[in-house]
PDB file of C-alpha atoms in Angstrom:
ATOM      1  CA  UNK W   1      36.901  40.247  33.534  1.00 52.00           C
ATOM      2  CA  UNK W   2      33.628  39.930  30.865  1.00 53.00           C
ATOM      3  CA  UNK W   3      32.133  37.271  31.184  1.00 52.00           C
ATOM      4  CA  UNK W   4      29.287  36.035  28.415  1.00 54.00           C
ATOM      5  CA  UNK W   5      26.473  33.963  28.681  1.00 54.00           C
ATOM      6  CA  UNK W   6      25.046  32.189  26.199  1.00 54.00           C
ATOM      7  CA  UNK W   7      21.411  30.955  25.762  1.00 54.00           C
ATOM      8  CA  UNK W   8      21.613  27.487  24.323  1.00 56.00           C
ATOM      9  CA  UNK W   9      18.975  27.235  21.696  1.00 60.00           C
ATOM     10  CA  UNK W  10      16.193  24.822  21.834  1.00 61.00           C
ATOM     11  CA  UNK W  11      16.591  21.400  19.598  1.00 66.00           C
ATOM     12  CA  UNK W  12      14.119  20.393  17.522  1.00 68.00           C
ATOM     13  CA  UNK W  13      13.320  17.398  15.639  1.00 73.00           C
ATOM     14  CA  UNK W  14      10.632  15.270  13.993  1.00 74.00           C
ATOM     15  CA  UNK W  15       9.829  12.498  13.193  1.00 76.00           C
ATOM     16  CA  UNK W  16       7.921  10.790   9.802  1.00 78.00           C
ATOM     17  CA  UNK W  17       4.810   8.001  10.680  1.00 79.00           C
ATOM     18  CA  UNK W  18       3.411   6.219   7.307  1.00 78.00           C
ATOM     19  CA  UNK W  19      -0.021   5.607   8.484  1.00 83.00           C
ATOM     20  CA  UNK W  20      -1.907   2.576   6.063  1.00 87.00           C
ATOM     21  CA  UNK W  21      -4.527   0.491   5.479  1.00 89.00           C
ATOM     22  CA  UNK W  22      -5.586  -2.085   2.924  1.00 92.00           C
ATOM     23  CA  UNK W  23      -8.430  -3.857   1.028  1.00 93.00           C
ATOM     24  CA  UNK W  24      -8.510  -6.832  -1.155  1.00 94.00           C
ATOM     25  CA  UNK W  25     -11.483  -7.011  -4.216  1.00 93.00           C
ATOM     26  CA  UNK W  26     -12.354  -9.725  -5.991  1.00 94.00           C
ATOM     27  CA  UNK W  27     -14.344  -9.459  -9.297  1.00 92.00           C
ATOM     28  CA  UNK W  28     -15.609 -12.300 -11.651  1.00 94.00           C
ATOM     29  CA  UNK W  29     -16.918 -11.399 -14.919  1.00 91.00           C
ATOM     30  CA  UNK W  30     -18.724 -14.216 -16.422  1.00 91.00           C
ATOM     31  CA  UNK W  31     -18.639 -15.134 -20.115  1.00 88.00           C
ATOM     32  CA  UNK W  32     -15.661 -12.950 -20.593  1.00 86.00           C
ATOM     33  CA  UNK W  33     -14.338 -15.080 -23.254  1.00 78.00           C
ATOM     34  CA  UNK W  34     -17.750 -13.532 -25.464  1.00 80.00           C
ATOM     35  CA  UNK W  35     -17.468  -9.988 -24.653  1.00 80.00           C
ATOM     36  CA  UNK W  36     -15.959  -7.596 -27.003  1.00 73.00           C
ATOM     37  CA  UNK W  37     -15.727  -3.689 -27.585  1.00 73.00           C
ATOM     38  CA  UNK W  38     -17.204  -2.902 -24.184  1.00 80.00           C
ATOM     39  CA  UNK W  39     -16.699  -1.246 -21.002  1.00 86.00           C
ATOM     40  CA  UNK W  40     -17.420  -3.140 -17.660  1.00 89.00           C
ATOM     41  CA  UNK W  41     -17.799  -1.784 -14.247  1.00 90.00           C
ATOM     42  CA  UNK W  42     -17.596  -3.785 -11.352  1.00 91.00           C
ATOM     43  CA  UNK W  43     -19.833  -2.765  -8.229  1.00 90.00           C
ATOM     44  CA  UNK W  44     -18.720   0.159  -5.732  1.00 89.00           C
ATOM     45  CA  UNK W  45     -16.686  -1.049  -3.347  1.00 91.00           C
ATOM     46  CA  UNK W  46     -16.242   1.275   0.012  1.00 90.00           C
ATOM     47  CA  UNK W  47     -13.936   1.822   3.082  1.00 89.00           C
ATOM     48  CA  UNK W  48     -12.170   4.677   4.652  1.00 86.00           C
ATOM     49  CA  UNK W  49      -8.820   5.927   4.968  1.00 83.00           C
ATOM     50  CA  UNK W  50      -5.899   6.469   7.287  1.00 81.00           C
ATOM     51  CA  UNK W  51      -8.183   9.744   8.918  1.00 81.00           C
ATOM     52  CA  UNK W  52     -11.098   7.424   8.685  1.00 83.00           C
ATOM     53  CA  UNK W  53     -13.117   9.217   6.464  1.00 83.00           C
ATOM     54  CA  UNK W  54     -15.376   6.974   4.017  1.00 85.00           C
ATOM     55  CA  UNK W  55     -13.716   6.260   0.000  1.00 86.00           C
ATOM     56  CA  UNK W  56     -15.483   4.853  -2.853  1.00 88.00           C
ATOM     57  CA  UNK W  57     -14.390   3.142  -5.793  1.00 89.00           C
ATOM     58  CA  UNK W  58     -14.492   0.841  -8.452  1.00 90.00           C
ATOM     59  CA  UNK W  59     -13.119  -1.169 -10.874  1.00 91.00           C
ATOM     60  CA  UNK W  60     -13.381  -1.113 -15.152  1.00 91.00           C
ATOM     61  CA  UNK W  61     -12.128  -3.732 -17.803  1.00 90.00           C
ATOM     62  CA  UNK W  62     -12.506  -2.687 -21.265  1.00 87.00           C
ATOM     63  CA  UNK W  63     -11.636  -5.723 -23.572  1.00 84.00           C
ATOM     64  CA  UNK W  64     -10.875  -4.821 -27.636  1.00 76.00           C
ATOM     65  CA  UNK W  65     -11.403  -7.945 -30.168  1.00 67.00           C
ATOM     66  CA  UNK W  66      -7.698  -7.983 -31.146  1.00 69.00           C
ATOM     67  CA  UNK W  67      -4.582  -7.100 -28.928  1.00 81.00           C
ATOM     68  CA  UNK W  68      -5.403  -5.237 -25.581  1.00 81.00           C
ATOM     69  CA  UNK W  69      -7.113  -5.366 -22.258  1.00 83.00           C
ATOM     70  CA  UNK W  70      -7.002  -2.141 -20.363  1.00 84.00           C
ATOM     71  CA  UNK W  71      -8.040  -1.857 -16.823  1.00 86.00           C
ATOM     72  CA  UNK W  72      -8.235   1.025 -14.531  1.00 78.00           C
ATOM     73  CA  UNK W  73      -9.772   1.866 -11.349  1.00 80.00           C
ATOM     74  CA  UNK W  74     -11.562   5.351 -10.416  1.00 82.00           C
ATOM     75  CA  UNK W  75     -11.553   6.397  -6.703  1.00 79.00           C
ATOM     76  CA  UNK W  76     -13.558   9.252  -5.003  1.00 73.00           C
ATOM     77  CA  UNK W  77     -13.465  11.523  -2.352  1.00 64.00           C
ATOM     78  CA  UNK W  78      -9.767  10.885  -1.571  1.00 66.00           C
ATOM     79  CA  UNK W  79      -8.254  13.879   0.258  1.00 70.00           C
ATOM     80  CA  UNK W  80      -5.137  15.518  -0.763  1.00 70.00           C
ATOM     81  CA  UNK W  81      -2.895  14.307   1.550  1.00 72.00           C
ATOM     82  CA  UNK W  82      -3.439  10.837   1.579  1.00 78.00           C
ATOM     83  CA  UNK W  83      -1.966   8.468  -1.294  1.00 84.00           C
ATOM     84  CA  UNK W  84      -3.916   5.368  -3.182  1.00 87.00           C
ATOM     85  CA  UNK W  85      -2.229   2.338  -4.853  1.00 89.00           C
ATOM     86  CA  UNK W  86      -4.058  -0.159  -6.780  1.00 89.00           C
ATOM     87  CA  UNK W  87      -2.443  -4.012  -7.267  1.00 91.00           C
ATOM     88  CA  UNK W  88      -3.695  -6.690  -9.190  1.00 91.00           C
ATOM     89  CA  UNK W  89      -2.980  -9.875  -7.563  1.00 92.00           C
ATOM     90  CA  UNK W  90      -2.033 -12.957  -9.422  1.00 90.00           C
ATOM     91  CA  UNK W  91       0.721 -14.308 -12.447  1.00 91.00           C
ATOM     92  CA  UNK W  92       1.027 -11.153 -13.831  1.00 91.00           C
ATOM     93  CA  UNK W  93       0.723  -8.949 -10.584  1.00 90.00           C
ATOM     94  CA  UNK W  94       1.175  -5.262 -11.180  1.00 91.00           C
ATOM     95  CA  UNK W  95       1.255  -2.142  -9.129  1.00 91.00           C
ATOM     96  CA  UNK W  96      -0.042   1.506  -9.747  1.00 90.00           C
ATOM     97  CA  UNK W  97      -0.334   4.590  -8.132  1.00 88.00           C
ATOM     98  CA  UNK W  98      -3.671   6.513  -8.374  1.00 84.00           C
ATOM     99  CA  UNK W  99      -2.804  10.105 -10.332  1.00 77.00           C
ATOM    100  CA  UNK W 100      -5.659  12.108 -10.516  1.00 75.00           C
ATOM    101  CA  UNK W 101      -8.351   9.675  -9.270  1.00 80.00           C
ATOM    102  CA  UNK W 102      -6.921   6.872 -11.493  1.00 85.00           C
ATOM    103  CA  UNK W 103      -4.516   4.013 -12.162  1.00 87.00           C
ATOM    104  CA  UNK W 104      -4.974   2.261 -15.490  1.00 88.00           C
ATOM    105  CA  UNK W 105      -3.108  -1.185 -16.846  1.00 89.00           C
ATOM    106  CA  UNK W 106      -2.870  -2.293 -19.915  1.00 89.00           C
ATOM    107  CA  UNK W 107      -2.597  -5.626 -20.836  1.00 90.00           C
ATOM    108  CA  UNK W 108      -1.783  -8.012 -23.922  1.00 90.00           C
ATOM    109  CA  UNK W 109      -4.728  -9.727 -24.623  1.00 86.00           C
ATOM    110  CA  UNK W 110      -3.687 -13.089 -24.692  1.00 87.00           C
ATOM    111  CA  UNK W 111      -1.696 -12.642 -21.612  1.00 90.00           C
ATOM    112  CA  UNK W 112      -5.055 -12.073 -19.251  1.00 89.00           C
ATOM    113  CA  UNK W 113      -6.950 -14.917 -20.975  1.00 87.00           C
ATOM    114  CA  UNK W 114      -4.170 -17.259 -20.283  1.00 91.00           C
ATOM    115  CA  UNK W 115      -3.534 -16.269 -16.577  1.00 92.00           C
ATOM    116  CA  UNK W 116      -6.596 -15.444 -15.332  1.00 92.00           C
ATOM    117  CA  UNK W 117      -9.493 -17.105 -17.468  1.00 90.00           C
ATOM    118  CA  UNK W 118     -11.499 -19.781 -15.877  1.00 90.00           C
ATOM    119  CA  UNK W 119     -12.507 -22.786 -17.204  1.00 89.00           C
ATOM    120  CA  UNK W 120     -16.256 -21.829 -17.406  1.00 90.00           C
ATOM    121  CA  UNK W 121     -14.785 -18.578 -19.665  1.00 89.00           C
ATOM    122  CA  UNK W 122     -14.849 -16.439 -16.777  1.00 91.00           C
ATOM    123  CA  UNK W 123     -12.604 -14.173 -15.475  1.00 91.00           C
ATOM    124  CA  UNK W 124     -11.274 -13.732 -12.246  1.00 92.00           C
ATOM    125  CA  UNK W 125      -9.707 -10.799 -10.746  1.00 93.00           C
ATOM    126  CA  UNK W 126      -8.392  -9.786  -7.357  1.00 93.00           C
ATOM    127  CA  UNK W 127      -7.106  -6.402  -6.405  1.00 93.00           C
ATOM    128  CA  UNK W 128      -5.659  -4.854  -3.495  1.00 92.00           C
ATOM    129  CA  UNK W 129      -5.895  -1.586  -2.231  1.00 90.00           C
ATOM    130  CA  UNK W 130      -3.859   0.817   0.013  1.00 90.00           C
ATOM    131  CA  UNK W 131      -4.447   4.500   1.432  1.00 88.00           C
ATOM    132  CA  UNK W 132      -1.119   5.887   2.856  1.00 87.00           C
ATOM    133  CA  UNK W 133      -0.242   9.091   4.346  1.00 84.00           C
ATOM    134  CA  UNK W 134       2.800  10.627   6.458  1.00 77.00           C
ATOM    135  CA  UNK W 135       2.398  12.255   9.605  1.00 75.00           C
ATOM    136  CA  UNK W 136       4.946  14.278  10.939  1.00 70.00           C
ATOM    137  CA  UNK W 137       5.492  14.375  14.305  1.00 68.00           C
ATOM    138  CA  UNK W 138       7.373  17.406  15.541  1.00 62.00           C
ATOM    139  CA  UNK W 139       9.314  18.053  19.138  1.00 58.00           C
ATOM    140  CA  UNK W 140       7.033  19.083  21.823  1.00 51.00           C
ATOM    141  CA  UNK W 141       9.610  20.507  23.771  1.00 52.00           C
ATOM    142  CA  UNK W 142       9.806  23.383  21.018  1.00 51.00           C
ATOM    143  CA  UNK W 143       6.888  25.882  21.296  1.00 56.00           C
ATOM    144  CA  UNK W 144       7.267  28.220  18.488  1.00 55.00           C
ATOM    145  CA  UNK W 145       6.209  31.756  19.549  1.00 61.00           C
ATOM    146  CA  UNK W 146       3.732  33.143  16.910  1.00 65.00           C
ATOM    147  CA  UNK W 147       4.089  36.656  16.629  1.00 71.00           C
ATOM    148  CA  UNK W 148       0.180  38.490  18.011  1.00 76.00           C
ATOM    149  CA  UNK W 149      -2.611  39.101  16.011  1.00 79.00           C
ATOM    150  CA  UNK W 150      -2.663  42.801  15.192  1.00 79.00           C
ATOM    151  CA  UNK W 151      -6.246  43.992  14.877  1.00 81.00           C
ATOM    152  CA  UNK W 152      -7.184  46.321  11.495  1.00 83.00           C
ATOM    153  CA  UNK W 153      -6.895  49.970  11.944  1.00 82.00           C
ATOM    154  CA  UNK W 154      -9.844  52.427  12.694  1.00 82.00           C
ATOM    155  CA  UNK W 155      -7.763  55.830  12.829  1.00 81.00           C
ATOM    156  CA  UNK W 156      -9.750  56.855   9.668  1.00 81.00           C
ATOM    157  CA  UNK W 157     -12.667  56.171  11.232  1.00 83.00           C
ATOM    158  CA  UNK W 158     -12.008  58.050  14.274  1.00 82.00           C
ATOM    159  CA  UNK W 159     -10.495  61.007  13.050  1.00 78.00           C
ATOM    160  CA  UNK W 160     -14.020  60.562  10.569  1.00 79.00           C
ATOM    161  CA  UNK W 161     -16.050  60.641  13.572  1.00 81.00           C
ATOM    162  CA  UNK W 162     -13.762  63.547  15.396  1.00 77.00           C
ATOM    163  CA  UNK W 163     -14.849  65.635  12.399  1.00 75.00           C
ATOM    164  CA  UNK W 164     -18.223  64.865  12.005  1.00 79.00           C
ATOM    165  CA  UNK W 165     -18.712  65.559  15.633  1.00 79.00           C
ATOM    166  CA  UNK W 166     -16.873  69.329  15.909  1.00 78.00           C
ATOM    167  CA  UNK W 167     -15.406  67.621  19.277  1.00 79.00           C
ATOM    168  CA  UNK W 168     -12.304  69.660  20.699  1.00 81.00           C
ATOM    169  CA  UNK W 169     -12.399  71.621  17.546  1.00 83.00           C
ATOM    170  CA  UNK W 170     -10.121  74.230  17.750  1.00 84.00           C
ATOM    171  CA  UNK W 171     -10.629  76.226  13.899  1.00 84.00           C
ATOM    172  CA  UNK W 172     -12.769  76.763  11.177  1.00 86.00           C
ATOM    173  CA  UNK W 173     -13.023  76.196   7.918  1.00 82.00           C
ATOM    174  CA  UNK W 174     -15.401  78.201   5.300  1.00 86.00           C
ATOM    175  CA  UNK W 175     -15.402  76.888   1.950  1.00 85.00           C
ATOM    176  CA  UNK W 176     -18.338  78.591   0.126  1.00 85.00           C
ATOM    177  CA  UNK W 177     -21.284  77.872   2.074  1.00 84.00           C
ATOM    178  CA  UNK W 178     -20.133  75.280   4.311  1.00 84.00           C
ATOM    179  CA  UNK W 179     -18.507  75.455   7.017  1.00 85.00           C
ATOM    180  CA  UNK W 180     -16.212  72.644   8.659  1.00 82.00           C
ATOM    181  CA  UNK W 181     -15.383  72.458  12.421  1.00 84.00           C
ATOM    182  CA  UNK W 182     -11.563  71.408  12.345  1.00 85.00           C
ATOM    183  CA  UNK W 183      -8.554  70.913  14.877  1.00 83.00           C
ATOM    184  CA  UNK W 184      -5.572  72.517  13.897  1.00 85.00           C
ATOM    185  CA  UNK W 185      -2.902  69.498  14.801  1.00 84.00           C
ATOM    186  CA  UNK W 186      -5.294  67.244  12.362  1.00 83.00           C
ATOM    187  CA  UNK W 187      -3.946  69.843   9.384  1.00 83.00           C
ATOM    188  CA  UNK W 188      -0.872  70.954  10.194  1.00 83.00           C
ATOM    189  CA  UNK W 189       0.154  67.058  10.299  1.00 83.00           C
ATOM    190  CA  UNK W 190      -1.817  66.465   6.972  1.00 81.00           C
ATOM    191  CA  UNK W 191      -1.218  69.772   4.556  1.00 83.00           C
ATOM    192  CA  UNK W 192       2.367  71.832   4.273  1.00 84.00           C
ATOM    193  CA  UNK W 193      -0.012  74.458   3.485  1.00 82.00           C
ATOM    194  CA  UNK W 194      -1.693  74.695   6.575  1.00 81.00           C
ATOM    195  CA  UNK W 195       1.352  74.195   8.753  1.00 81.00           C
ATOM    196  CA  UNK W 196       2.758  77.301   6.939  1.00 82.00           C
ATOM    197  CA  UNK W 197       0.098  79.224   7.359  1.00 82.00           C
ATOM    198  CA  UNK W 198       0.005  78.537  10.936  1.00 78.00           C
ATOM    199  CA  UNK W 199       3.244  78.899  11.929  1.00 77.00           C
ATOM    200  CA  UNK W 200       3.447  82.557  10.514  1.00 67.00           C
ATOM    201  CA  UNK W 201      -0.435  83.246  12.486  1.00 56.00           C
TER     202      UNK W 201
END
């Protein structure tokens, strides 16, 4: 009678946390309805993300006189791991994603002026913000065994200092004028020469 035991293998599993947070901007540009052919910056707005480390941004509008309105928004110091999305609030709400520090909109002209042009000829803008990032969260019942840390090797140095030393030396060596202090194992293992000349000593 065998009989076989078998070591159940450990489960593991994990599981996936969206960690968020959001901010809401609002910019006014006054006299919008004036401005042509130019680039405007809103201030630099600030907060941190999910790991609670500090973000900076800001906001552009770059009107032409005939058929567009482009918009973007330019983030800093936002890690790798972590992922930005820009909205604009309003009638015509769109969302980005930030690739590469940016997220840009374009927009008809006529469109913004008609949704989101005060009476005063000022324009009125409101953004939200969000930093998201997945953590995974794995099993702590499964330790996974790294395999050791194996230090670098010093047998050249050793064997260095063995020769430099004449320690245990057991022949020598004459080449020319010099004369080396050697131990016969050290050759035999190293030169076929050696080890034949040796073995017929």
């Amino acid at each position: 009678l065998v009989k076989i035991f078998l070591s159940a293998e450990p489960e593991q599993a994990c599981r996936t946390i969206q960690k968020s947070k959001t901010y809401k901007n609002k910019w006014t540009i006054e006299q919008f309805a004036t401005i042509q052919d130019a680039s405007i910056k809103s201030i630099v707005f600030s907060g941190t993300n999910c790991d609670g480390d500090l973000v900076v941004w800001s906001y552009y509008v770059e009107p032409d006189k005939e058929k567009y309105i482009k918009m973007w928004y330019q983030i800093e110091t936002l890690k790798w791991d972590t992922v930005a999305e820009i909205e604009l609030n309003g009638p015509m709400s769109a969302k980005r994603r930030c690739i590469n520090g940016q997220a840009i909109f374009t927009f008809d002209r006529s469109a913004v002026l008609q949704n989101y042009l005060s009476s005063d000829g000022s324009l009125a803008l409101a953004f939200k913000v969000s930093f998201s990032k997945n953590v995974l969260k794995g099993d702590s019942s499964y330790n996974f065994i790294y395999p050791p840390k194996v230090p670098p090797s010093e047998l050249a140095e050793s064997f260095g200092k063995l020769l430099s030393s004449s320690q245990l030396s057991d022949i020598t060596v004459k080449v020319g004028r010099r004369t080396f202090h050697a131990h016969k194992a050290v050759l035999v293992a190293r030169s076929t020469v050696f080890a034949a000349m040796f073995q017929h000593d």
